[in-house]
Coordinates of C-alpha atoms in Angstrom, one line a residue:
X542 CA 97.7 135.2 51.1
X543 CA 101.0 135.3 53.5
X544 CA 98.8 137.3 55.9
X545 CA 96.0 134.5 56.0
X546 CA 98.5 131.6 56.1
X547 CA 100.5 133.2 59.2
X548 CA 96.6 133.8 60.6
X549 CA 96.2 130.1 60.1
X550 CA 99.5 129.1 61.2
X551 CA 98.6 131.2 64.7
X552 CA 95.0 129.9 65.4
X553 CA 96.9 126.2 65.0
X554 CA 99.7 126.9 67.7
X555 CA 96.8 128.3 69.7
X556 CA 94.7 125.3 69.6
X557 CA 97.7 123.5 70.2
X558 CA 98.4 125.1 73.5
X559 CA 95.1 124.4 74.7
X560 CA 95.2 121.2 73.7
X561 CA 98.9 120.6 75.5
X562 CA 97.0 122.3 78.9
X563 CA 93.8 120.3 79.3
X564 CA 96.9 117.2 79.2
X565 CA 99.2 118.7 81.9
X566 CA 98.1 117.1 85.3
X567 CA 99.7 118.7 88.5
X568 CA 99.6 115.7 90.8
X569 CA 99.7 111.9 90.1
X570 CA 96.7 110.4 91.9
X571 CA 97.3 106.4 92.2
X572 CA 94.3 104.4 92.6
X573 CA 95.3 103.5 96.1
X574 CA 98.0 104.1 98.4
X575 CA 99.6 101.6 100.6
X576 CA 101.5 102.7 103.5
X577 CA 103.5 100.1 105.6
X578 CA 105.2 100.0 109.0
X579 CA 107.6 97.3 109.7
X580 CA 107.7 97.6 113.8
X581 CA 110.9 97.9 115.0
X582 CA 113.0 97.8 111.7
X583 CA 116.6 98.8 111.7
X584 CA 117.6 100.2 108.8
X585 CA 120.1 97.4 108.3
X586 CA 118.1 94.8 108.3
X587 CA 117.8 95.3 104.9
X588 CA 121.6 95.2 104.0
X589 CA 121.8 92.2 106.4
X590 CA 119.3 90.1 104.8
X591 CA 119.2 91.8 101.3
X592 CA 121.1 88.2 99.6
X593 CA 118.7 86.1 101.2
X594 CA 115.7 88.2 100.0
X595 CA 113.7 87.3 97.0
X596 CA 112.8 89.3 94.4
X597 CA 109.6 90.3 95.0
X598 CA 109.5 91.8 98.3
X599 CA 112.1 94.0 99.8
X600 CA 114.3 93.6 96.4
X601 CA 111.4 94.3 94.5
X602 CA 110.7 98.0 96.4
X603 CA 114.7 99.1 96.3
X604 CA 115.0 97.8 92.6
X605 CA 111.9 99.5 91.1
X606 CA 111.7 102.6 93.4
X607 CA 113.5 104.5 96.1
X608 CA 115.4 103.9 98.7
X609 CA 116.6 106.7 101.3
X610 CA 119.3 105.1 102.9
X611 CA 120.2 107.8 105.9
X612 CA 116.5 108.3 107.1
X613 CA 115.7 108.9 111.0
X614 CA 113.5 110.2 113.9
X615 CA 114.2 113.4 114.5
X616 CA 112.4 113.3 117.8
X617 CA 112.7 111.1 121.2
X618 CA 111.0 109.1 122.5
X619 CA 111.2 105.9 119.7
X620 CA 108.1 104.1 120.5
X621 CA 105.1 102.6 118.7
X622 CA 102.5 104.6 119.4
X623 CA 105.2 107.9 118.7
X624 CA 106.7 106.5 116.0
X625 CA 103.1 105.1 114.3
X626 CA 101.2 108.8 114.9
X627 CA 104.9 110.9 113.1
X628 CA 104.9 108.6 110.1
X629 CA 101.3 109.8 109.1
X630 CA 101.1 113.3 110.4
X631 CA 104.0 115.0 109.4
X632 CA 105.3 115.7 112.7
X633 CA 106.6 115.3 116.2
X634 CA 105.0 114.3 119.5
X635 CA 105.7 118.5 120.0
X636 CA 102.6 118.8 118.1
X637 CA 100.6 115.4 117.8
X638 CA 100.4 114.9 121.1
X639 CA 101.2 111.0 120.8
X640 CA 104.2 111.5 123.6
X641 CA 104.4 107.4 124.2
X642 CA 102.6 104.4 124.1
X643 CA 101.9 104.6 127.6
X644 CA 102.1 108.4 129.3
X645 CA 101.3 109.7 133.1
X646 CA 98.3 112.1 132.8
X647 CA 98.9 114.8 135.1
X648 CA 95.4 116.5 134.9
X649 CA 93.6 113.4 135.4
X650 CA 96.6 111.9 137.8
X651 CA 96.8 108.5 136.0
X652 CA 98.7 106.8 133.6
X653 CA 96.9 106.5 130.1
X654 CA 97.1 104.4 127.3
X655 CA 97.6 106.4 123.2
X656 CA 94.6 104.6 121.9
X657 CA 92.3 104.1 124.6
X658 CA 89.0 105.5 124.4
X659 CA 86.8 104.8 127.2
X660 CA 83.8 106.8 125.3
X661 CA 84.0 103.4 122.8
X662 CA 83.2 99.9 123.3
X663 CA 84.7 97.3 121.0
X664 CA 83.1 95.7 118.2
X665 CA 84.1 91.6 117.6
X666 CA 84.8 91.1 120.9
X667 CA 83.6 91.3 124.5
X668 CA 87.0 92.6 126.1
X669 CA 86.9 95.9 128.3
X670 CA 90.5 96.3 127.4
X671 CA 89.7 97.0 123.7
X672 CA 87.7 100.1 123.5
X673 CA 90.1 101.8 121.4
X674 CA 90.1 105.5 119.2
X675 CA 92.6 107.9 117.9
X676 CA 90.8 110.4 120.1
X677 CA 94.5 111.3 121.7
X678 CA 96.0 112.1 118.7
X679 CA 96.1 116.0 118.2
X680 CA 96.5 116.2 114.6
X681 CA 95.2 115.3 111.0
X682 CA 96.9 112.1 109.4
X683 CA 97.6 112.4 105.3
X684 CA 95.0 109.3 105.5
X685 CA 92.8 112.0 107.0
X686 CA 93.7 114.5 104.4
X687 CA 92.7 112.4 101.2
X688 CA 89.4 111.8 102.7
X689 CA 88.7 115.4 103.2
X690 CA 90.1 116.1 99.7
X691 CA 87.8 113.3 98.0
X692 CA 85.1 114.8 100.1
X693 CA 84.9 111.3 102.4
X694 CA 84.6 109.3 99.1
X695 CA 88.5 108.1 99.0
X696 CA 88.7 105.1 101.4
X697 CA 90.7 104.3 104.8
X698 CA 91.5 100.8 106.4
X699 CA 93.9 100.4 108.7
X700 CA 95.3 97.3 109.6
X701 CA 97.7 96.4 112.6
X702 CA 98.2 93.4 115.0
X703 CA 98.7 95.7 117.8
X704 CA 95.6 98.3 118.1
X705 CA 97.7 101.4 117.9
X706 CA 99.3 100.7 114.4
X707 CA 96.3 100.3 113.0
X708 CA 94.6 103.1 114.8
X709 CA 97.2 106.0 114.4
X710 CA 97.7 105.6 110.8
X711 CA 94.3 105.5 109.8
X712 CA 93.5 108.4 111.1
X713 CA 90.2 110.1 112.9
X714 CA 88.0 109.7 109.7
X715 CA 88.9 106.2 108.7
X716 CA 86.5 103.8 107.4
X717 CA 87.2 101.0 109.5
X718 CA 90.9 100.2 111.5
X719 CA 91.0 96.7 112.5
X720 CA 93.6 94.9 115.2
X721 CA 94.1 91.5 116.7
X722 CA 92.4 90.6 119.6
X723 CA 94.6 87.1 120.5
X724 CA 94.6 85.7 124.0
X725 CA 91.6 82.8 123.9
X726 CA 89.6 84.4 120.7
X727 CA 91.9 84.8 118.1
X728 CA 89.8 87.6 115.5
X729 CA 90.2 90.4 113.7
X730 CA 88.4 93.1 115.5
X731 CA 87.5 97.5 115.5
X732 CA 85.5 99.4 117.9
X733 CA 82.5 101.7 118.0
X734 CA 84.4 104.2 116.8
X735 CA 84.1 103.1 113.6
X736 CA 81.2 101.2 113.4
X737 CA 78.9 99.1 115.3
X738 CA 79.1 95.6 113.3
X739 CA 81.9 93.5 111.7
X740 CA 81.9 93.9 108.0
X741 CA 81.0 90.5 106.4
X742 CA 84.6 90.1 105.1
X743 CA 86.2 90.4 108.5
X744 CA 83.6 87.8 109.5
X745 CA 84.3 85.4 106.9
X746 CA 88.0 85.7 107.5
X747 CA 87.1 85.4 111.6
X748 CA 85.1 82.6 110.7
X749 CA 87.8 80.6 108.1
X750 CA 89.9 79.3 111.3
X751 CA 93.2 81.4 109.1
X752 CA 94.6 82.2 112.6
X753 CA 94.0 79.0 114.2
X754 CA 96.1 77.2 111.1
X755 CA 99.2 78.9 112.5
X756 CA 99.4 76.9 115.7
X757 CA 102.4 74.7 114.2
X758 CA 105.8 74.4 114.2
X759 CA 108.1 77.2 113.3
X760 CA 111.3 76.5 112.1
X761 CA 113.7 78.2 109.7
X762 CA 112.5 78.8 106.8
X763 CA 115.9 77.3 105.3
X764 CA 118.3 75.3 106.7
X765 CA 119.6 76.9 110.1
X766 CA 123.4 76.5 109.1
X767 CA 122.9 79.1 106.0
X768 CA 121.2 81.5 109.1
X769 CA 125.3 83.7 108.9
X770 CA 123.5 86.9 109.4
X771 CA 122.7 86.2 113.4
X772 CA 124.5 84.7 116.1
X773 CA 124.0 81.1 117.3
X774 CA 120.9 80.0 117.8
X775 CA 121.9 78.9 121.6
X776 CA 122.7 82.1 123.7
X777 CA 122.2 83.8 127.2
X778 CA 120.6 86.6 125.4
X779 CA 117.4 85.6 124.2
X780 CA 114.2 85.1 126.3
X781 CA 111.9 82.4 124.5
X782 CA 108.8 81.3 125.2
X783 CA 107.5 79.8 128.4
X784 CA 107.4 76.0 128.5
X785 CA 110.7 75.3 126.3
X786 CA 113.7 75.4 127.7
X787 CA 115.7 76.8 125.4
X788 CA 115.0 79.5 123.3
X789 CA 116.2 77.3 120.1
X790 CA 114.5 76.6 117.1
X791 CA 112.2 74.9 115.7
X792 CA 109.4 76.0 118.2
X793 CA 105.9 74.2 118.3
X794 CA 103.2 76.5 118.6
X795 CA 100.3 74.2 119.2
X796 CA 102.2 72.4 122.4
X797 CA 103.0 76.3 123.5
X798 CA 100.3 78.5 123.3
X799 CA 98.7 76.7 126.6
X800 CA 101.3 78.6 128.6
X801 CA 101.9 81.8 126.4
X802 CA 98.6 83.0 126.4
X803 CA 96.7 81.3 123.8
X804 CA 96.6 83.3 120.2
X805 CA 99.2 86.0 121.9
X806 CA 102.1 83.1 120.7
X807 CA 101.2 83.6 117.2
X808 CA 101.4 87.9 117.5
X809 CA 105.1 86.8 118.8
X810 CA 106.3 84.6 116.1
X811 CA 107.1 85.1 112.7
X812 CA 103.7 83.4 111.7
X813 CA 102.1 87.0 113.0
X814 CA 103.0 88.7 110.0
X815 CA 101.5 86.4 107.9
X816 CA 99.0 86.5 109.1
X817 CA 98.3 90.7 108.9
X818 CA 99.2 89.6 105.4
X819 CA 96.0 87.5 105.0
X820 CA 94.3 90.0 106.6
X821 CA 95.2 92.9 104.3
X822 CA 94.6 90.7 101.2
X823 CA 91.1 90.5 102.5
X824 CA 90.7 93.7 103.4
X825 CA 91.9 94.9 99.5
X826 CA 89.3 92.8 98.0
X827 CA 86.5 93.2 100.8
X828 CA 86.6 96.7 100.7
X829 CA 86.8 97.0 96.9
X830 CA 90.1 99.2 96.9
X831 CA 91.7 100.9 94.4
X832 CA 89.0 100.3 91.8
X833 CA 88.2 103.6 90.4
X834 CA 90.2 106.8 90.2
X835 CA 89.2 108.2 93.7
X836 CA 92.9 107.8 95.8
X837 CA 91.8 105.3 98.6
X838 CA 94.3 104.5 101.4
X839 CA 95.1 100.8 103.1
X840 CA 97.7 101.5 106.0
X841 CA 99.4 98.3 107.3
X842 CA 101.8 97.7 110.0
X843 CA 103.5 94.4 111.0
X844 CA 103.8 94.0 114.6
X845 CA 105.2 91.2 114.6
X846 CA 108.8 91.8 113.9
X847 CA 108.9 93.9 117.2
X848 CA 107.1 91.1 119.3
X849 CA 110.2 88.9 118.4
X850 CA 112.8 91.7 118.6
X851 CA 111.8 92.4 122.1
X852 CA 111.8 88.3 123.0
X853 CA 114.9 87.2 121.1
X854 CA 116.7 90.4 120.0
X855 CA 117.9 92.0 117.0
X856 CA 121.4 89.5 116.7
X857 CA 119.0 86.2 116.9
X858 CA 118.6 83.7 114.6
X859 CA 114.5 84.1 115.4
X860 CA 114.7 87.9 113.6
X861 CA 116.2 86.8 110.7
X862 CA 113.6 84.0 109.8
X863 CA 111.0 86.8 110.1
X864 CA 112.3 88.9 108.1
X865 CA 113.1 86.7 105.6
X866 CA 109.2 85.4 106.3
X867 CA 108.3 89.1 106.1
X868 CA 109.8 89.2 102.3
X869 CA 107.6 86.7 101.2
X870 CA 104.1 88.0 103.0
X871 CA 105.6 91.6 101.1
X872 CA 105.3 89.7 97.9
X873 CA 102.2 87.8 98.2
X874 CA 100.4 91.3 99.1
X875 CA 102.4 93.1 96.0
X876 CA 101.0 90.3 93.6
X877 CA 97.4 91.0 94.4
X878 CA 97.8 94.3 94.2
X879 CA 99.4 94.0 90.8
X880 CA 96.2 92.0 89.5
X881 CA 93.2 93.7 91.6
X882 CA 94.9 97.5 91.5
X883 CA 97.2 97.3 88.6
X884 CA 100.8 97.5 88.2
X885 CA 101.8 100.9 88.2
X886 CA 98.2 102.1 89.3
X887 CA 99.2 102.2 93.0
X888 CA 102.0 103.7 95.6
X889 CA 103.7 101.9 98.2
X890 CA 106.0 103.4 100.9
X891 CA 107.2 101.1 103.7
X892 CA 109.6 102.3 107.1
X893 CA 109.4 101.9 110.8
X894 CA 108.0 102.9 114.0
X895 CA 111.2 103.1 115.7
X896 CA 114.3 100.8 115.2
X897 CA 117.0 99.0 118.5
X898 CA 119.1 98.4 120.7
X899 CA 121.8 95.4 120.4
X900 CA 120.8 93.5 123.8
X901 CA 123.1 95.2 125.9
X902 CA 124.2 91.8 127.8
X903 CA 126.0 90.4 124.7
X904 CA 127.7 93.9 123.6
X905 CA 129.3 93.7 127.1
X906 CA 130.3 90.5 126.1
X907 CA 132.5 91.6 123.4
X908 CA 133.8 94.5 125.3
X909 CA 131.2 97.0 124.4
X910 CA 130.0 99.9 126.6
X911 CA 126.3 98.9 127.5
X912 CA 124.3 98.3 130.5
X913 CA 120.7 98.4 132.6
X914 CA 119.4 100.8 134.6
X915 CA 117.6 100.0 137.2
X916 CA 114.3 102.2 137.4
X917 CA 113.0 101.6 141.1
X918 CA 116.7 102.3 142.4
X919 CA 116.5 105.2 141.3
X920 CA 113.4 106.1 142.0
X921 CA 113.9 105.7 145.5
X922 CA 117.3 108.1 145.4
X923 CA 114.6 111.0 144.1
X924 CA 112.5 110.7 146.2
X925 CA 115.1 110.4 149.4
X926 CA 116.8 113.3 147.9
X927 CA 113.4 115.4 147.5
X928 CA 112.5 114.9 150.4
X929 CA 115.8 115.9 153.1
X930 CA 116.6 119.2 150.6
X931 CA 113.4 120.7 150.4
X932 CA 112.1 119.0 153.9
X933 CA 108.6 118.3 152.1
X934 CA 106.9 115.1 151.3
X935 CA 105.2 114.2 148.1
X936 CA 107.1 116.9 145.4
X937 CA 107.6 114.3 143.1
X938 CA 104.0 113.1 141.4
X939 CA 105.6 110.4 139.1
X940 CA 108.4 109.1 137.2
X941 CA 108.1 107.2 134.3
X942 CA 109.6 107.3 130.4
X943 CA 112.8 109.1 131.3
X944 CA 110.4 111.8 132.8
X945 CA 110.2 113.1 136.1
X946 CA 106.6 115.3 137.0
X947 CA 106.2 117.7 140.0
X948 CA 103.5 117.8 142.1
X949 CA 102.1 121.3 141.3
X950 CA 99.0 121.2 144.2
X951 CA 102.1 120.5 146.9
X952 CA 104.4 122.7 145.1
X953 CA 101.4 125.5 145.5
X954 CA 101.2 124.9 148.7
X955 CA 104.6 125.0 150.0
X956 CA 107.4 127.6 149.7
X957 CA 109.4 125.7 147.1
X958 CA 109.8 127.2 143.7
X959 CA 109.8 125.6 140.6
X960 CA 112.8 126.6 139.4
X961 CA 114.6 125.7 142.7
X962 CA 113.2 122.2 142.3
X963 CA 113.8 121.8 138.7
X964 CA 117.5 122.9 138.8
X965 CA 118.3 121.0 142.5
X966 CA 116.8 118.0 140.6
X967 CA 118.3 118.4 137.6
X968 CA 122.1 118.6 139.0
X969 CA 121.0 115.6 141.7
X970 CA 120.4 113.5 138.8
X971 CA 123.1 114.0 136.8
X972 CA 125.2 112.9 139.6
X973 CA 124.2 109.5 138.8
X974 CA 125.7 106.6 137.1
X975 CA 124.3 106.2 133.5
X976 CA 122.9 109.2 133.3
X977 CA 124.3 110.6 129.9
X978 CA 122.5 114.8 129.9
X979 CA 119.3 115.8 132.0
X980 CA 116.9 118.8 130.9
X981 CA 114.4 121.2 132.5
X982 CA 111.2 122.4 131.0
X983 CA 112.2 125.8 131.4
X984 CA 115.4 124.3 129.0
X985 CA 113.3 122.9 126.4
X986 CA 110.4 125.6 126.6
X987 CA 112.4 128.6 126.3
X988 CA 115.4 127.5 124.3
X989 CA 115.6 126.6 120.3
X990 CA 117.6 123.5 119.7
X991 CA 118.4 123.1 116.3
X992 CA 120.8 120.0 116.8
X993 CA 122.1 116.7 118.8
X994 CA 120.0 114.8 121.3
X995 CA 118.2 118.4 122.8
X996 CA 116.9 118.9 119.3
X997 CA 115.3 115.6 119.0
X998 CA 114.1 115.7 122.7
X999 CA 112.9 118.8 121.8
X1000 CA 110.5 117.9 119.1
X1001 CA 109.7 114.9 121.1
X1002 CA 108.4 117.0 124.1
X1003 CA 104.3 118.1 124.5
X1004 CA 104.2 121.3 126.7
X1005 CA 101.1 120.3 128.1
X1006 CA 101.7 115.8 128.1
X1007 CA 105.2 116.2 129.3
X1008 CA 106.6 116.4 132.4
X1009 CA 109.6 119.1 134.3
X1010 CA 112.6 117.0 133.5
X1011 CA 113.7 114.7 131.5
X1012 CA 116.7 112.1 131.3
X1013 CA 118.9 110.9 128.9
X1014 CA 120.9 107.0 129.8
X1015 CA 124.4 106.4 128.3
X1016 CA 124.5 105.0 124.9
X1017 CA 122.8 101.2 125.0
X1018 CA 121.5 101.5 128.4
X1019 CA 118.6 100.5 128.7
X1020 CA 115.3 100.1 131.5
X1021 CA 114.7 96.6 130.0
X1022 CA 115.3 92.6 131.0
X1023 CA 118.7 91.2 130.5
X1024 CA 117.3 88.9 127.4
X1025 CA 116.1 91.0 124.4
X1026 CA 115.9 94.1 122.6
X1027 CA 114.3 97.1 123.1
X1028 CA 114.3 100.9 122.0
X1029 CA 113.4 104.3 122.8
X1030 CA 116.3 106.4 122.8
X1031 CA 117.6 109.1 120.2
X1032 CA 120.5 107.0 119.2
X1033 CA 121.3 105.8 115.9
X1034 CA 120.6 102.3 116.6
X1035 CA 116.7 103.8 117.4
X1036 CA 116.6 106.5 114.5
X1037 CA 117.8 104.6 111.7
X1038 CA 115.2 103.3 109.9
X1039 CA 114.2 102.1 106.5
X1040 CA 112.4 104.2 103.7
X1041 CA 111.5 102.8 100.5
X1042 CA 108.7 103.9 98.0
X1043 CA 107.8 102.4 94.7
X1044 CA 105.4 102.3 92.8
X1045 CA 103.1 105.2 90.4
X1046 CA 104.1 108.9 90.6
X1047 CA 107.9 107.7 92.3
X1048 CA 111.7 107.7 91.0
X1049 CA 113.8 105.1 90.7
X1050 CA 117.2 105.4 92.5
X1051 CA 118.7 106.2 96.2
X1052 CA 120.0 108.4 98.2
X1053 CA 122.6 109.0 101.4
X1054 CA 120.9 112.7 101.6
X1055 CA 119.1 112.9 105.7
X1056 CA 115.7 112.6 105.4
X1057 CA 113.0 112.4 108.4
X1058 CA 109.9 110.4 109.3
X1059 CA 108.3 113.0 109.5
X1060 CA 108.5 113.7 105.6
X1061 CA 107.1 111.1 104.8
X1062 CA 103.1 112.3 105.0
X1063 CA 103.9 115.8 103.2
X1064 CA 105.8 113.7 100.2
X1065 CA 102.9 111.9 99.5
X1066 CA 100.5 114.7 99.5
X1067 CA 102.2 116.5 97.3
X1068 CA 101.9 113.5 95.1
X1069 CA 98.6 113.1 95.6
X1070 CA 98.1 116.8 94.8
X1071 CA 96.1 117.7 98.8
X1072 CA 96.2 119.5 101.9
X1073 CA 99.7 118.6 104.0
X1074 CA 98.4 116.8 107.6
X1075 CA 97.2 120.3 110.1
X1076 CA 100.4 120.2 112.0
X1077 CA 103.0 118.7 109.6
X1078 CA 106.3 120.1 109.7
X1079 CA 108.5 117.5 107.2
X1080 CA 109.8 118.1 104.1
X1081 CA 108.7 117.2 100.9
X1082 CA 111.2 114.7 99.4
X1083 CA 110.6 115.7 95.4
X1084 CA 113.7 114.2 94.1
X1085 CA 111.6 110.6 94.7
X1086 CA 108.4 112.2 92.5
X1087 CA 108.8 112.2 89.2

């Protein structure tokens, strides 16, 4: 009797055990994943602008989720196309290639653009300066990877003002990536590369006049005395738009756009990232996303944060109306995901493509070291210098993002060594006035930098995109106009930016711990449960999985 009870008892525990297995998942697989770039966020934008926020945007991500307060590039340069490309791969420009937005090509000798394609033609619009791919970019995106894990059935849209954030993120097997073609047309478009034809919800939304409704005024959002968080609103450091004289608020945008190209004054105003928020809305419901329990990915960036950083600068009274604007698009997208997706049925991380610069024309004013280099000055030294030590014309092939490239068929044919150039050059320019550290291929080749700005240019440098030297300017010195901000640099006004998650599968809490861009894509393929990006190098972050 004790023998058949304890043989009971066993074949229970056993059943049990089986039972408590077929249960035990290994990933968390949200119905959709929505992955956000604010362009050009500084990390303390949201500490600036936190008691102004409401509670469903911003507020709503850091109090239901994670935020990593000391997150950075870990590479240089901080652009778009750079900063867009790391987010979603895993890694560095080292390995996907995406060295700038704009790079000199020295195998085909001309500059190129990161998302230009001339093997596409674009679709919703007759422009040749749209034929756009992510044909550059080297490497898989985690986009990329869910499709391959949900064998092309899990969904990809990305969605960007600018072509390159929507391009970059999406990936090279998105379903569609859609941008903004402004300028006298004012749609929603793609390219070839996708598909031949508008979907019928992009044409609807083309067709609604949605864009067109933003030519009005902007003004604050609330009243302008309350704006404590920015400078005045009447300062030598802002640009504006043309046709006003004074880059002071309220702006109309319908008496403007005449002289500031049409639908382009929308992409520069606040108004820009309302719109993208239309757009994405559409885009959740057109393309049916995050219905059924295949993981499909929507990847949004608003541009227009940066348009307005660059014009007015990161103290204006212009960036923080947009970010407060920002808030409220964040929680009008949130809500529909909460009724067509499902609270708690899908993942949400949101950071930036790069961060920037104070303008460096108002830090001088209060007695800060800043300044402006001047590019074509310099230039002209080089060249002058090239030239009388080496007695040899046309060494130098072309200087551009802090980058100097030989001329390898002259260097061939003369008796000039590489190293002799690179190390003359290298001392030359060091010589010069804001010029903070200079290194040499053979530097960042052949040595391992594991910290400081060599590390970061390290990662940031393509062996075969890159050029023989490269530059570093004193802290906020910058190659930009005396009005506005800009970025690019491997200081932490450029590396600092924002990383929240919320949403299915993610912790609740912070932390001051460093964490990368780049670990973003391998944290949420481990939640997913698939394949890191091909050339990822991040970390995964699992104390923000539960």
């Amino acid at each position: 009797m004790i023998k058949r009870i304890f043989l009971i008892t066993f074949l229970v525990m056993l059943s049990n055990i089986g039972t408590s297995q077929t249960k035990t998942k290994i990933n968390t697989s949200p119905k959709l994943v929505v992955g956000i770039v604010v362009d050009q966020m500084r990390y303390d934008y949201l500490t600036r602008f936190y008691d102004r926020f409401g509670e469903g945007g911003f507020k709503r991500m850091i109090n239901e989720g994670y935020n990593c307060k000391n997150n950075h590039f870990n590479y240089v340069p901080t652009y778009t196309g750079p900063g867009h490309a790391s987010v979603y791969t895993g890694t560095t420009p080292e390995n996907h290639g995406v060295i700038s937005n704009y790079w000199y090509d020295k195998f085909s000798k001309k500059t190129v653009y990161c998302a230009s394609d001339p093997s596409v033609k674009a679709v919703g619009s007759d422009s040749e300066l749209e034929r756009m791919s992510p044909h550059r970019m080297k490497t898989t995106s985690v986009a990329d990877q869910n499709r391959l894990h949900t064998q092309l059935r899990g969904k990809t849209i990305g969605i960007a003002i600018k072509d390159r954030g929507a391009i970059l993120p999406a990936g090279h097997t998105a379903n569609g990536a859609y941008w903004f073609r402004g300028k006298d047309e004012g749609k929603w478009i793609t390219s070839t590369y996708y598909r031949n034809e508008l979907p019928d919800w992009v044409k609807k939304f083309n067709a609604s006049g949605k864009a067109t409704s933003y030519f009005k005024e902007w003004n604050t959002l609330h009243d302008i005395s309350t704006y404590t968080e920015s400078g005045a609103d009447k300062n030598q450091f802002e640009g504006g738009y043309k046709g006003k004289e004074t880059a002071t608020f309220p702006y109309d945008l319908a008496k403007l756009k005449d002289q500031n190209e049409g639908f382009d004054i929308i992409k520069s105003s606040a108004y820009g990232n309302s719109l993208t928020a239309d757009f994405a809305i559409e885009a959740i419901k057109g393309e049916n996303l995050g219905v059924d329990d295949i993981t499909d990915f929507l990847t949004v960036s608003f541009s227009s944060t940066d348009y307005v950083g660059h014009n007015f600068g990161v103290n204006s009274k212009e960036i923080e109306d947009t970010y407060l604007r920002l808030d409220q698009d964040l929680e009008r997208v949130f809500k529909v995901l909460d009724t067509k997706v499902g609270k708690g049925q899908y993942t949400v991380f949101l950071t930036a493509d790069h961060g920037a610069v104070q303008v460096p024309s108002y830090l001088k004013s209060v007695k800060i070291p800043a300044g402006y280099f001047d590019t074509d000055a310099f230039k002209t030294k080089v060249e002058v210098f090239v030239k009388e030590k080496f007695k040899i014309d046309g060494l130098i092939e072309n200087i551009s993002n802090n980058q100097v490239f030989f001329n390898y068929d002259t260097l061939n044919k003369s008796n000039v060594k590489h190293e002799d150039l690179q190390n003359a050059l290298s001392h030359f320019i060091l010589q010069e006035n804001q010029i903070d550290k200079v290194y040499t291929r053979n530097q960042l080749v052949g040595s391992n930098y594991t910290e400081g700005i060599a590390a970061l240019l390290q990662k940031g440098f393509n062996q075969r995109r890159s050029g023989d030297l490269v530059m570093v300017l004193d802290p906020a010195t910058i190659m930009y106009s005396r009005t506005g901000s800009t970025h690019g640099s491997g200081r932490n006004y450029d590396t600092h930016a924002p990383l929240l998650f919320f949403g299915q599968g993610i912790q609740k809490g912070s932390t001051t711990k460093e964490t990368h861009i780049t670990d973003i894509a391998p944290t949420i393929s481990a939640l997913l449960g698939i394949t890191f990006p091909n050339g990822a190098t991040g970390d995964v972050l699992s104390f923000i999985l539960e």
